[in-house]
mmCIF file of C-alpha atoms in Angstrom:
data_model
loop_
_atom_site.group_PDB
_atom_site.id
_atom_site.type_symbol
_atom_site.label_atom_id
_atom_site.label_comp_id
_atom_site.label_asym_id
_atom_site.label_seq_id
_atom_site.Cartn_x
_atom_site.Cartn_y
_atom_site.Cartn_z
ATOM 1 C CA MET A 9 -3.787 13.861 -16.966
ATOM 2 C CA ALA A 10 -2.653 12.176 -13.744
ATOM 3 C CA MET A 11 -5.026 9.717 -12.110
ATOM 4 C CA THR A 12 -6.404 10.208 -8.624
ATOM 5 C CA LEU A 13 -5.881 7.380 -6.156
ATOM 6 C CA SER A 14 -9.639 6.675 -6.359
ATOM 7 C CA GLU A 15 -9.260 6.172 -10.108
ATOM 8 C CA VAL A 16 -6.291 3.873 -9.498
ATOM 9 C CA GLU A 17 -8.513 1.865 -7.124
ATOM 10 C CA GLU A 18 -11.181 1.543 -9.861
ATOM 11 C CA ARG A 19 -8.578 0.203 -12.309
ATOM 12 C CA VAL A 20 -7.269 -2.276 -9.733
ATOM 13 C CA ARG A 21 -10.838 -3.475 -9.077
ATOM 14 C CA GLU A 22 -11.451 -3.979 -12.815
ATOM 15 C CA ASP A 23 -8.094 -5.542 -13.705
ATOM 16 C CA VAL A 24 -7.112 -7.532 -10.606
ATOM 17 C CA GLY A 25 -10.012 -7.573 -8.145
ATOM 18 C CA VAL A 26 -9.740 -6.319 -4.591
ATOM 19 C CA ARG A 27 -11.745 -6.365 -1.375
ATOM 20 C CA LEU A 28 -9.609 -4.005 0.718
ATOM 21 C CA PHE A 29 -7.430 -1.462 -1.095
ATOM 22 C CA THR A 30 -5.116 1.046 0.544
ATOM 23 C CA VAL A 31 -2.282 3.195 -0.722
ATOM 24 C CA LEU A 32 0.598 4.037 1.589
ATOM 25 C CA ALA A 33 2.933 6.945 0.833
ATOM 26 C CA TRP A 34 6.536 6.453 1.952
ATOM 27 C CA LEU A 35 7.835 9.529 3.770
ATOM 28 C CA PRO A 36 11.612 9.056 3.906
ATOM 29 C CA GLY A 37 12.205 12.219 5.924
ATOM 30 C CA ARG A 38 10.244 10.765 8.830
ATOM 31 C CA GLY A 39 10.639 7.067 8.009
ATOM 32 C CA VAL A 40 6.912 6.366 8.093
ATOM 33 C CA LEU A 41 4.228 4.986 5.814
ATOM 34 C CA HIS A 42 1.315 7.432 5.557
ATOM 35 C CA ARG A 43 -2.098 6.091 4.446
ATOM 36 C CA ALA A 44 -2.990 8.205 1.414
ATOM 37 C CA HIS A 45 -6.086 6.297 0.237
ATOM 38 C CA SER A 46 -8.415 3.665 1.645
ATOM 39 C CA SER A 47 -11.367 1.678 0.357
ATOM 40 C CA HIS A 48 -12.400 1.175 4.025
ATOM 41 C CA PRO A 49 -11.909 4.571 5.704
ATOM 42 C CA GLU A 50 -13.746 3.510 8.871
ATOM 43 C CA GLN A 51 -11.312 0.668 9.616
ATOM 44 C CA TYR A 52 -8.330 2.197 7.821
ATOM 45 C CA PRO A 53 -8.604 5.996 7.927
ATOM 46 C CA VAL A 54 -6.628 8.150 5.515
ATOM 47 C CA GLY A 55 -3.807 9.919 7.326
ATOM 48 C CA GLY A 56 -2.995 6.964 9.578
ATOM 49 C CA GLU A 57 0.726 6.265 9.826
ATOM 50 C CA LYS A 58 2.754 3.113 10.376
ATOM 51 C CA SER A 59 6.371 3.022 11.348
ATOM 52 C CA VAL A 60 7.708 0.054 13.273
ATOM 53 C CA GLU A 61 4.855 -2.448 13.415
ATOM 54 C CA VAL A 62 5.527 -3.475 9.826
ATOM 55 C CA ALA A 63 7.495 -6.740 9.610
ATOM 56 C CA ALA A 64 11.222 -6.064 9.338
ATOM 57 C CA GLY A 65 11.807 -7.787 6.013
ATOM 58 C CA TRP A 66 8.758 -6.140 4.462
ATOM 59 C CA LEU A 67 10.202 -2.610 4.386
ATOM 60 C CA ASP A 68 13.490 -3.906 2.979
ATOM 61 C CA ARG A 69 11.623 -5.767 0.280
ATOM 62 C CA CYS A 70 8.937 -3.279 -0.808
ATOM 63 C CA ILE A 71 10.564 0.070 -0.070
ATOM 64 C CA THR A 72 14.316 -0.536 -0.364
ATOM 65 C CA ALA A 73 14.474 -3.313 -2.960
ATOM 66 C CA GLN A 74 11.249 -2.177 -4.749
ATOM 67 C CA LEU A 75 9.980 -5.744 -5.012
ATOM 68 C CA PRO A 76 6.378 -6.888 -4.554
ATOM 69 C CA TYR A 77 5.282 -8.882 -1.529
ATOM 70 C CA PHE A 78 2.766 -11.655 -2.220
ATOM 71 C CA GLY A 79 0.988 -13.438 0.609
ATOM 72 C CA PRO A 80 -1.294 -16.125 -0.866
ATOM 73 C CA ASP A 81 -3.030 -17.170 2.364
ATOM 74 C CA GLU A 82 -3.986 -16.215 5.917
ATOM 75 C CA ALA A 83 -0.670 -17.439 7.352
ATOM 76 C CA ALA A 84 1.240 -15.062 5.087
ATOM 77 C CA VAL A 85 -1.064 -12.178 6.055
ATOM 78 C CA ARG A 86 -0.516 -12.960 9.756
ATOM 79 C CA GLU A 87 3.253 -12.867 9.264
ATOM 80 C CA VAL A 88 3.268 -9.327 7.924
ATOM 81 C CA PHE A 89 0.310 -7.455 9.405
ATOM 82 C CA ALA A 90 -0.215 -6.583 13.072
ATOM 83 C CA ASP A 91 -3.912 -5.986 12.244
ATOM 84 C CA HIS A 92 -4.421 -9.444 10.711
ATOM 85 C CA ARG A 93 -7.578 -10.069 12.803
ATOM 86 C CA LEU A 94 -9.324 -7.054 11.307
ATOM 87 C CA ILE A 95 -8.137 -8.104 7.844
ATOM 88 C CA ALA A 96 -9.679 -11.554 8.392
ATOM 89 C CA GLU A 97 -12.939 -9.974 9.634
ATOM 90 C CA LEU A 98 -13.148 -8.099 6.315
ATOM 91 C CA GLY A 99 -12.998 -11.457 4.525
ATOM 92 C CA CYS A 100 -9.434 -11.025 3.335
ATOM 93 C CA GLY A 101 -6.780 -13.720 3.395
ATOM 94 C CA SER A 102 -4.455 -12.961 0.512
ATOM 95 C CA VAL A 103 -2.361 -9.882 -0.083
ATOM 96 C CA ILE A 104 -0.329 -8.192 -2.781
ATOM 97 C CA ASN A 105 1.857 -5.218 -1.868
ATOM 98 C CA VAL A 106 3.500 -3.526 -4.848
ATOM 99 C CA PRO A 107 5.887 -0.587 -4.624
ATOM 100 C CA VAL A 108 5.062 2.630 -6.458
ATOM 101 C CA VAL A 109 8.324 3.928 -7.913
ATOM 102 C CA GLY A 110 8.959 7.408 -9.255
ATOM 103 C CA GLU A 111 11.986 9.351 -10.442
ATOM 104 C CA SER A 112 13.047 10.048 -6.848
ATOM 105 C CA GLY A 113 12.797 6.393 -5.781
ATOM 106 C CA THR A 114 10.078 4.548 -3.883
ATOM 107 C CA LEU A 115 7.002 6.751 -3.397
ATOM 108 C CA GLY A 116 4.838 4.234 -1.591
ATOM 109 C CA VAL A 117 2.967 0.964 -1.835
ATOM 110 C CA LEU A 118 -0.346 -0.271 -3.227
ATOM 111 C CA ASN A 119 -1.945 -2.809 -0.871
ATOM 112 C CA LEU A 120 -4.436 -5.209 -2.415
ATOM 113 C CA LEU A 121 -6.256 -7.666 -0.167
ATOM 114 C CA ASP A 122 -8.899 -10.187 -1.154
ATOM 115 C CA ALA A 123 -10.324 -13.569 -0.186
ATOM 116 C CA PRO A 124 -7.865 -16.380 0.608
ATOM 117 C CA GLY A 125 -6.519 -17.865 -2.617
ATOM 118 C CA ALA A 126 -7.866 -15.019 -4.778
ATOM 119 C CA TYR A 127 -4.433 -14.040 -6.043
ATOM 120 C CA GLY A 128 -1.639 -15.738 -7.924
ATOM 121 C CA GLN A 129 1.427 -14.641 -9.872
ATOM 122 C CA PRO A 130 -0.597 -13.178 -12.801
ATOM 123 C CA GLN A 131 -2.381 -10.832 -10.367
ATOM 124 C CA VAL A 132 0.921 -9.853 -8.734
ATOM 125 C CA ALA A 133 2.337 -8.988 -12.160
ATOM 126 C CA ARG A 134 -0.740 -6.950 -13.143
ATOM 127 C CA ALA A 135 -0.760 -5.067 -9.817
ATOM 128 C CA GLY A 136 2.878 -4.174 -10.442
ATOM 129 C CA GLU A 137 1.975 -2.774 -13.859
ATOM 130 C CA LEU A 138 -0.852 -0.699 -12.359
ATOM 131 C CA ALA A 139 1.311 0.718 -9.549
ATOM 132 C CA VAL A 140 2.874 3.243 -11.929
ATOM 133 C CA LEU A 141 -0.558 4.891 -12.289
ATOM 134 C CA ALA A 142 -0.373 6.039 -8.657
ATOM 135 C CA ALA A 143 3.085 7.638 -9.013
ATOM 136 C CA PRO A 144 2.022 11.226 -9.910
ATOM 137 C CA ALA A 145 -0.533 11.492 -7.080
ATOM 138 C CA LEU A 146 1.850 9.950 -4.540
ATOM 139 C CA SER A 147 4.781 12.083 -5.666
ATOM 140 C CA GLU A 148 2.724 15.231 -5.139
ATOM 141 C CA LEU A 149 1.565 14.062 -1.699
ATOM 142 C CA VAL A 150 5.046 13.080 -0.501
ATOM 143 C CA GLN A 151 6.499 16.438 -1.574
ATOM 144 C CA ARG A 152 3.703 18.206 0.289
ATOM 145 C CA ILE A 153 3.770 16.353 3.606
ATOM 146 C CA ASP A 154 7.203 14.792 4.107
ATOM 147 C CA GLU A 155 9.414 16.753 6.457
ATOM 148 C CA PRO A 156 12.612 15.699 8.175
ATOM 149 C CA GLU A 157 12.164 15.125 11.892
ATOM 150 C CA GLU A 158 14.556 17.843 12.988
ATOM 151 C CA GLY A 159 12.277 20.576 11.605
ATOM 152 C CA PRO A 160 13.265 23.928 10.091
ATOM 153 C CA THR A 161 16.729 25.283 10.866
ATOM 154 C CA SER A 162 16.030 28.957 10.244
#
């Protein structure tokens, strides 16, 4: 049976450790990242969408090349996230972003944030292994909500 994104979060907490955990679904039809799950819904509500404020190289890396992004410290977090002040207020200063890949390509990204220095390469590797657990839930969501911008042509 497919895991819910809440269950994926529980596994990530147990296996890797995380302070702030969000899951972004990649909607290729609209070219946006849609927040599908959040451990902090007040600060990061589900349904929020990001398009251009993500650092240029980040999309190429995580979505196109399907490679993880690892930011070990506050400087790395500042480079990638427009909301780095809020991230710091939540006590986070290291980040792992791992792509969730399905049969159709990149489905989205798991975002793990924790205290500065909390993560290293072993945690990046483990997060990458866990990302596959989110694929069924994300695949279903993307199919349901992704629509090309031009709309129906009927």
